[in-house]
């Protein structure tokens, strides 16, 4: 990730899409395909991003594009897909700790039947 992030130049923006987060290096059913990042590595990535880049909301990106405003230099936005409970329990507190925003996509059918726990 570091090599990619160092190559960002204006007026580019990069989106970091996370699938899920776990408190540790779990390899159980909730992380069967290894797509979930553990809290330690996620926090390391957040610290790196905070030091070197500017986190923007997706709504800010849309505003820049629609209104033809310049993008902030070294802009990054963060997303989480599938609404896994670990994203709320692990990622959300870390994002709050660093004062960062992210977009969470939550499929309501999964929430209603408890598949994401």
mmCIF file of C-alpha atoms in Angstrom:
data_model
loop_
_atom_site.group_PDB
_atom_site.id
_atom_site.type_symbol
_atom_site.label_atom_id
_atom_site.label_comp_id
_atom_site.label_asym_id
_atom_site.label_seq_id
_atom_site.Cartn_x
_atom_site.Cartn_y
_atom_site.Cartn_z
ATOM 1 C CA UNK A 1 0.000 0.000 0.000
ATOM 2 C CA UNK A 2 2.808 2.430 0.821
ATOM 3 C CA UNK A 3 4.227 2.408 -2.714
ATOM 4 C CA UNK A 4 0.828 3.084 -4.220
ATOM 5 C CA UNK A 5 0.021 5.831 -1.742
ATOM 6 C CA UNK A 6 3.334 7.625 -2.313
ATOM 7 C CA UNK A 7 2.553 7.940 -6.009
ATOM 8 C CA UNK A 8 -0.632 9.967 -5.482
ATOM 9 C CA UNK A 9 -0.442 13.379 -7.051
ATOM 10 C CA UNK A 10 -2.960 16.141 -7.519
ATOM 11 C CA UNK A 11 -5.716 16.056 -8.743
ATOM 12 C CA UNK A 12 -6.083 12.345 -8.101
ATOM 13 C CA UNK A 13 -8.116 10.780 -5.338
ATOM 14 C CA UNK A 14 -7.833 7.240 -4.093
ATOM 15 C CA UNK A 15 -10.522 5.149 -2.469
ATOM 16 C CA UNK A 16 -9.581 2.548 0.119
ATOM 17 C CA UNK A 17 -12.246 -0.153 0.175
ATOM 18 C CA UNK A 18 -12.218 -2.449 3.176
ATOM 19 C CA UNK A 19 -14.304 -5.592 3.378
ATOM 20 C CA UNK A 20 -14.236 -6.181 7.112
ATOM 21 C CA UNK A 21 -12.268 -5.698 10.315
ATOM 22 C CA UNK A 22 -11.542 -8.065 13.197
ATOM 23 C CA UNK A 23 -10.114 -7.482 16.679
ATOM 24 C CA UNK A 24 -7.241 -9.890 15.981
ATOM 25 C CA UNK A 25 -5.946 -12.266 13.290
ATOM 26 C CA UNK A 26 -9.077 -14.390 13.195
ATOM 27 C CA UNK A 27 -9.288 -17.017 10.501
ATOM 28 C CA UNK A 28 -12.706 -18.371 11.457
ATOM 29 C CA UNK A 29 -15.971 -18.236 9.595
ATOM 30 C CA UNK A 30 -16.186 -14.433 9.819
ATOM 31 C CA UNK A 31 -12.886 -14.204 7.917
ATOM 32 C CA UNK A 32 -12.983 -17.390 5.892
ATOM 33 C CA UNK A 33 -11.467 -15.774 2.778
ATOM 34 C CA UNK A 34 -8.963 -13.573 4.613
ATOM 35 C CA UNK A 35 -10.607 -10.342 3.457
ATOM 36 C CA UNK A 36 -10.893 -8.809 6.936
ATOM 37 C CA UNK A 37 -8.045 -6.720 8.318
ATOM 38 C CA UNK A 38 -7.203 -6.990 11.998
ATOM 39 C CA UNK A 39 -7.334 -3.941 14.249
ATOM 40 C CA UNK A 40 -3.551 -3.635 14.644
ATOM 41 C CA UNK A 41 -2.875 -3.397 10.908
ATOM 42 C CA UNK A 42 -5.895 -1.212 10.276
ATOM 43 C CA UNK A 43 -4.717 1.263 12.915
ATOM 44 C CA UNK A 44 -1.215 1.266 11.403
ATOM 45 C CA UNK A 45 -2.733 2.153 8.046
ATOM 46 C CA UNK A 46 -4.829 4.926 9.599
ATOM 47 C CA UNK A 47 -1.777 6.448 11.284
ATOM 48 C CA UNK A 48 0.097 6.410 7.973
ATOM 49 C CA UNK A 49 -2.819 7.994 6.136
ATOM 50 C CA UNK A 50 -3.326 10.701 8.783
ATOM 51 C CA UNK A 51 0.366 11.663 8.596
ATOM 52 C CA UNK A 52 0.546 11.791 4.820
ATOM 53 C CA UNK A 53 -2.889 12.297 3.252
ATOM 54 C CA UNK A 54 -6.176 14.101 3.561
ATOM 55 C CA UNK A 55 -9.270 12.004 4.208
ATOM 56 C CA UNK A 56 -12.349 13.302 2.441
ATOM 57 C CA UNK A 57 -15.944 12.135 2.538
ATOM 58 C CA UNK A 58 -17.438 10.624 -0.582
ATOM 59 C CA UNK A 59 -19.972 13.450 -0.523
ATOM 60 C CA UNK A 60 -17.057 15.933 -0.744
ATOM 61 C CA UNK A 61 -15.717 14.050 -3.751
ATOM 62 C CA UNK A 62 -19.120 14.187 -5.446
ATOM 63 C CA UNK A 63 -19.378 17.912 -4.670
ATOM 64 C CA UNK A 64 -15.971 18.545 -6.273
ATOM 65 C CA UNK A 65 -16.903 16.587 -9.376
ATOM 66 C CA UNK A 66 -20.410 17.999 -9.815
ATOM 67 C CA UNK A 67 -19.420 21.605 -9.125
ATOM 68 C CA UNK A 68 -16.058 21.346 -10.889
ATOM 69 C CA UNK A 69 -14.138 22.272 -7.758
ATOM 70 C CA UNK A 70 -10.497 21.251 -7.402
ATOM 71 C CA UNK A 71 -9.845 18.095 -5.435
ATOM 72 C CA UNK A 72 -7.709 18.426 -2.317
ATOM 73 C CA UNK A 73 -4.119 17.322 -2.841
ATOM 74 C CA UNK A 74 -3.487 13.716 -1.734
ATOM 75 C CA UNK A 75 -7.185 13.068 -1.153
ATOM 76 C CA UNK A 76 -8.267 9.662 0.143
ATOM 77 C CA UNK A 77 -11.703 8.297 0.982
ATOM 78 C CA UNK A 78 -12.476 5.131 2.945
ATOM 79 C CA UNK A 79 -15.335 2.687 2.429
ATOM 80 C CA UNK A 80 -16.505 -0.541 4.054
ATOM 81 C CA UNK A 81 -18.811 -2.979 2.330
ATOM 82 C CA UNK A 82 -21.220 -5.698 3.419
ATOM 83 C CA UNK A 83 -22.051 -4.227 6.850
ATOM 84 C CA UNK A 84 -20.069 -6.672 8.970
ATOM 85 C CA UNK A 85 -20.508 -6.048 12.692
ATOM 86 C CA UNK A 86 -16.707 -5.899 13.087
ATOM 87 C CA UNK A 87 -16.710 -2.725 11.035
ATOM 88 C CA UNK A 88 -18.809 -1.127 13.748
ATOM 89 C CA UNK A 89 -17.039 -2.776 16.682
ATOM 90 C CA UNK A 90 -13.452 -2.423 15.408
ATOM 91 C CA UNK A 91 -13.170 0.099 12.566
ATOM 92 C CA UNK A 92 -15.609 2.729 13.817
ATOM 93 C CA UNK A 93 -13.846 3.336 17.176
ATOM 94 C CA UNK A 94 -10.471 3.611 15.400
ATOM 95 C CA UNK A 95 -11.858 6.037 12.849
ATOM 96 C CA UNK A 96 -13.285 8.123 15.705
ATOM 97 C CA UNK A 97 -9.939 7.989 17.523
ATOM 98 C CA UNK A 98 -8.238 9.612 14.523
ATOM 99 C CA UNK A 99 -11.133 11.954 13.670
ATOM 100 C CA UNK A 100 -11.715 10.281 10.296
ATOM 101 C CA UNK A 101 -14.858 9.624 8.323
ATOM 102 C CA UNK A 102 -15.757 6.667 6.151
ATOM 103 C CA UNK A 103 -18.694 5.398 4.134
ATOM 104 C CA UNK A 104 -20.307 2.168 5.323
ATOM 105 C CA UNK A 105 -22.423 0.204 2.859
ATOM 106 C CA UNK A 106 -24.932 -1.942 4.724
ATOM 107 C CA UNK A 107 -27.140 -4.440 2.863
ATOM 108 C CA UNK A 108 -30.353 -4.305 4.841
ATOM 109 C CA UNK A 109 -31.365 -7.883 4.048
ATOM 110 C CA UNK A 110 -28.285 -9.121 5.908
ATOM 111 C CA UNK A 111 -28.970 -6.907 8.903
ATOM 112 C CA UNK A 112 -32.574 -8.028 9.176
ATOM 113 C CA UNK A 113 -31.728 -11.732 9.265
ATOM 114 C CA UNK A 114 -28.537 -11.538 11.377
ATOM 115 C CA UNK A 115 -26.129 -12.958 8.742
ATOM 116 C CA UNK A 116 -23.414 -10.405 9.487
ATOM 117 C CA UNK A 117 -22.674 -11.201 13.108
#
